[in-house]
Coordinates of C-alpha atoms in Angstrom, one line a residue:
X36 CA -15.1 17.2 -35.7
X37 CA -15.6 21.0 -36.5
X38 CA -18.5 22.8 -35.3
X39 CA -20.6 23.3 -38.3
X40 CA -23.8 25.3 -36.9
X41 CA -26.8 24.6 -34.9
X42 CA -30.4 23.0 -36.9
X43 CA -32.8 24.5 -33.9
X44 CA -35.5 23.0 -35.4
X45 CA -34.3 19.4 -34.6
X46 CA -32.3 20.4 -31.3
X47 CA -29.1 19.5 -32.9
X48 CA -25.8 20.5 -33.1
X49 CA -24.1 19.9 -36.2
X50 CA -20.4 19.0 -36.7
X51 CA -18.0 18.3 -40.2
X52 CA -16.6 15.3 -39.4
X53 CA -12.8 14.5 -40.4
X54 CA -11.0 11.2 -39.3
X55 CA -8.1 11.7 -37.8
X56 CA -5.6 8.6 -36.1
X57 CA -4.5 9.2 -32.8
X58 CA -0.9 7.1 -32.2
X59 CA -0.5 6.3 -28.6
X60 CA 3.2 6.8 -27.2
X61 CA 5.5 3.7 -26.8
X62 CA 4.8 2.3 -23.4
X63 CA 7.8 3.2 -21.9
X64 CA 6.1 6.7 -21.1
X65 CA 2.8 7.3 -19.3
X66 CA 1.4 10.0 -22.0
X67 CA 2.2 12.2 -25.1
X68 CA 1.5 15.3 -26.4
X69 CA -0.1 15.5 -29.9
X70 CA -1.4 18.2 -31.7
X71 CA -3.5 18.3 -34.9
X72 CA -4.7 21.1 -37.3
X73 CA -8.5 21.6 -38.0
X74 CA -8.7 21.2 -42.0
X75 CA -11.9 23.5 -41.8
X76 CA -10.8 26.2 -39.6
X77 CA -6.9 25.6 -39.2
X78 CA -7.1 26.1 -35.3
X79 CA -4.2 24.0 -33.5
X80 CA -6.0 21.4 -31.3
X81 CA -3.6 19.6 -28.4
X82 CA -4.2 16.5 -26.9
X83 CA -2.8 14.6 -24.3
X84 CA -2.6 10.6 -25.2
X85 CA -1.9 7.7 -22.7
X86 CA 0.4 5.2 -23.5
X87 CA -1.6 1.8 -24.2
X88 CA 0.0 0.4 -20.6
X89 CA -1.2 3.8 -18.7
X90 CA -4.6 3.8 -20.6
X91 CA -5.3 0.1 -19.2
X92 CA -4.1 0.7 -15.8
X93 CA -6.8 3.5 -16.3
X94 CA -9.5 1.5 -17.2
X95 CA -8.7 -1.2 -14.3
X96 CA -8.7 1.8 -12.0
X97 CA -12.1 2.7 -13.3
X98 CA -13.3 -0.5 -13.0
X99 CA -12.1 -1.3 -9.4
X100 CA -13.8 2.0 -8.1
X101 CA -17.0 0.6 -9.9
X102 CA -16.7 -2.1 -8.5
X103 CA -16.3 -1.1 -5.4
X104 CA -19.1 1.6 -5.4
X105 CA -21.4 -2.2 -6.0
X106 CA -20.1 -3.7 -3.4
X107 CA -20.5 -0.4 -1.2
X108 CA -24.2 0.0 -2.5
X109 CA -24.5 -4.3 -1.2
X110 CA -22.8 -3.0 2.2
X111 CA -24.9 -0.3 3.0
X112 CA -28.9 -1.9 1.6
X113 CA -27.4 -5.2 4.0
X114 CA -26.8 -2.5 6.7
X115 CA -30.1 -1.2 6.0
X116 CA -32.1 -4.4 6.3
X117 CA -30.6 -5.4 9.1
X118 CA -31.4 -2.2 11.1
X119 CA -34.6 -2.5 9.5
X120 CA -34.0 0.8 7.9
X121 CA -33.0 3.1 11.0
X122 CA -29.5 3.1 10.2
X123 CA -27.6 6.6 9.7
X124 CA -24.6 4.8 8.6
X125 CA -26.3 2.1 6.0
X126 CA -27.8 5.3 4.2
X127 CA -24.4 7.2 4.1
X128 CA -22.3 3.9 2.6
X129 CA -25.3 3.2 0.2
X130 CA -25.4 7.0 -1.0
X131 CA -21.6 6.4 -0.9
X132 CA -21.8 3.5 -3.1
X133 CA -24.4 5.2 -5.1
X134 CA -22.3 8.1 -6.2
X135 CA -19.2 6.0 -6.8
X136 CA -20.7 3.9 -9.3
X137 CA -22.2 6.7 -11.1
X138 CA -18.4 8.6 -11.4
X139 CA -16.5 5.8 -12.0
X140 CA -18.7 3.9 -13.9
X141 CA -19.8 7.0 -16.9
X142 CA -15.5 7.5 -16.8
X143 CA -15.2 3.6 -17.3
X144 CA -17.9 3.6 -20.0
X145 CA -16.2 7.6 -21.1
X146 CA -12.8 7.2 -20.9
X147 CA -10.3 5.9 -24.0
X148 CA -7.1 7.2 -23.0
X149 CA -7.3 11.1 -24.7
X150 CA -7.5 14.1 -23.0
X151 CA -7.7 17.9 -24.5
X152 CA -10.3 20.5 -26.5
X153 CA -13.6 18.0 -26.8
X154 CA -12.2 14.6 -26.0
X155 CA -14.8 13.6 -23.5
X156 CA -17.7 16.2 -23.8
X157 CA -19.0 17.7 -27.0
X158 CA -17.2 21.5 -26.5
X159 CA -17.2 24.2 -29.6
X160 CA -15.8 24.3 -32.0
X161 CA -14.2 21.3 -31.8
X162 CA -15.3 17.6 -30.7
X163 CA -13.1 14.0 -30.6
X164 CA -15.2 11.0 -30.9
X165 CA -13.5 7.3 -30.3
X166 CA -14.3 5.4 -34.1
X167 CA -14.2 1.3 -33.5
X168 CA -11.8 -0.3 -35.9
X169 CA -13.4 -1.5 -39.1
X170 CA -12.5 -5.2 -37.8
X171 CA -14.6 -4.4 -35.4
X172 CA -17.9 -3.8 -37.6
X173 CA -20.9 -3.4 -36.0
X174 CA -23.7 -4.0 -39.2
X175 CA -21.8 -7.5 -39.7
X176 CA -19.7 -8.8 -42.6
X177 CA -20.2 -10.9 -45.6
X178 CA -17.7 -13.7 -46.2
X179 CA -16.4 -15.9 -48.9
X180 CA -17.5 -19.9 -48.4
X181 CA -14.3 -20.7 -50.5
X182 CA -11.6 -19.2 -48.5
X183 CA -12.9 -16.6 -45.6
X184 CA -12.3 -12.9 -47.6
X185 CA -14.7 -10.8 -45.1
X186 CA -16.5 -7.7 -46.9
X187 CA -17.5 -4.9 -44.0
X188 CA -21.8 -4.4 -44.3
X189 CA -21.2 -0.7 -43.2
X190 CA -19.4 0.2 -46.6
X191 CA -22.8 0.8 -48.7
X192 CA -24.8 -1.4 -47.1
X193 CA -25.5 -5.6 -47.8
X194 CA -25.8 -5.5 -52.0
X195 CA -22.8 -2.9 -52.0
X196 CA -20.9 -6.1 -49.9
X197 CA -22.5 -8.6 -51.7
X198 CA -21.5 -7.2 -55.2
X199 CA -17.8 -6.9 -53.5
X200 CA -17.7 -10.5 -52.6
X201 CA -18.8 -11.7 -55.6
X202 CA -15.7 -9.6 -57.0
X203 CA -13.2 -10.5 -55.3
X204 CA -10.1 -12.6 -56.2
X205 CA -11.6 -15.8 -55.4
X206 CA -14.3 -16.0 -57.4

């Protein structure tokens, strides 16, 4: 996305949006370079994309250290109760624990493999924003009783699908 202004108004930032796709590098390598032009300003933007194998060992990093923050934050409130709250150390592991699932967690929840200009953070001018696959549809999807053709709810809305379905080659 290319910056596009502020609306102060509303407190927004405001960005043109252009859909780009991303190929990740055959898993034989841990990352590759990739860089893309902006088709409203023409800037070279490079990012940095993992490999599908390096982004999960990624995400099972981050979800280890999550995990390990919980069972930290367990540690240190048992700690607690059993030293009916005078103990230095239970507040240290539970701060500990605290702080861990905060970092790893928001990069768990963050992370998709793609780092460079706007990847993780909204920066100016430009921002990269992960887009689900349309199998993936949030609003739902229509589908044929006869034989299963599935029409997406987010293209125009439930009549814009409806009139689809009722198009298609089955009927």
């Amino acid at each position: 996305m290319h910056h596009a202004g502020r609306a102060p108004q509303l407190n927004l930032e405001m960005y043109r949006v252009e859909p780009v796709l991303l190929e990740r590098p055959p898993n034989n390598l841990y990352s590759g370079p990739v860089a893309l032009a902006c088709p409203w300003c023409g800037d070279q933007i490079e990012y940095q994309v993992l490999s599908v194998a390096a982004a999960r060992l990624q995400w099972v990093l981050w979800r280890v250290l999550t995990v390990a923050g919980l069972a930290a934050m367990a540690w240190g409130t048992v700690l607690l109760i059993q030293s009916r709250g005078s103990s230095g150390a239970g507040v240290g592991v539970l701060v500990a624990g605290i702080f861990t699932v905060f970092l790893f967690g928001s990069l768990w929840s963050a992370d998709y493999g793609i780092t460079g200009p706007g990847a993780w953070w909204t920066s100016r001018p430009h921002f990269l924003r992960l887009q689900p696959p349309e199998t993936q549809d949030e609003l739902g999807t229509l589908a044929c009783e006869r034989c299963g053709h599935r029409e997406p709810l987010s293209n125009g809305g439930y009549a814009a699908a409806k009139a689809r379905l009722a198009r298609h080659a089955c009927h």
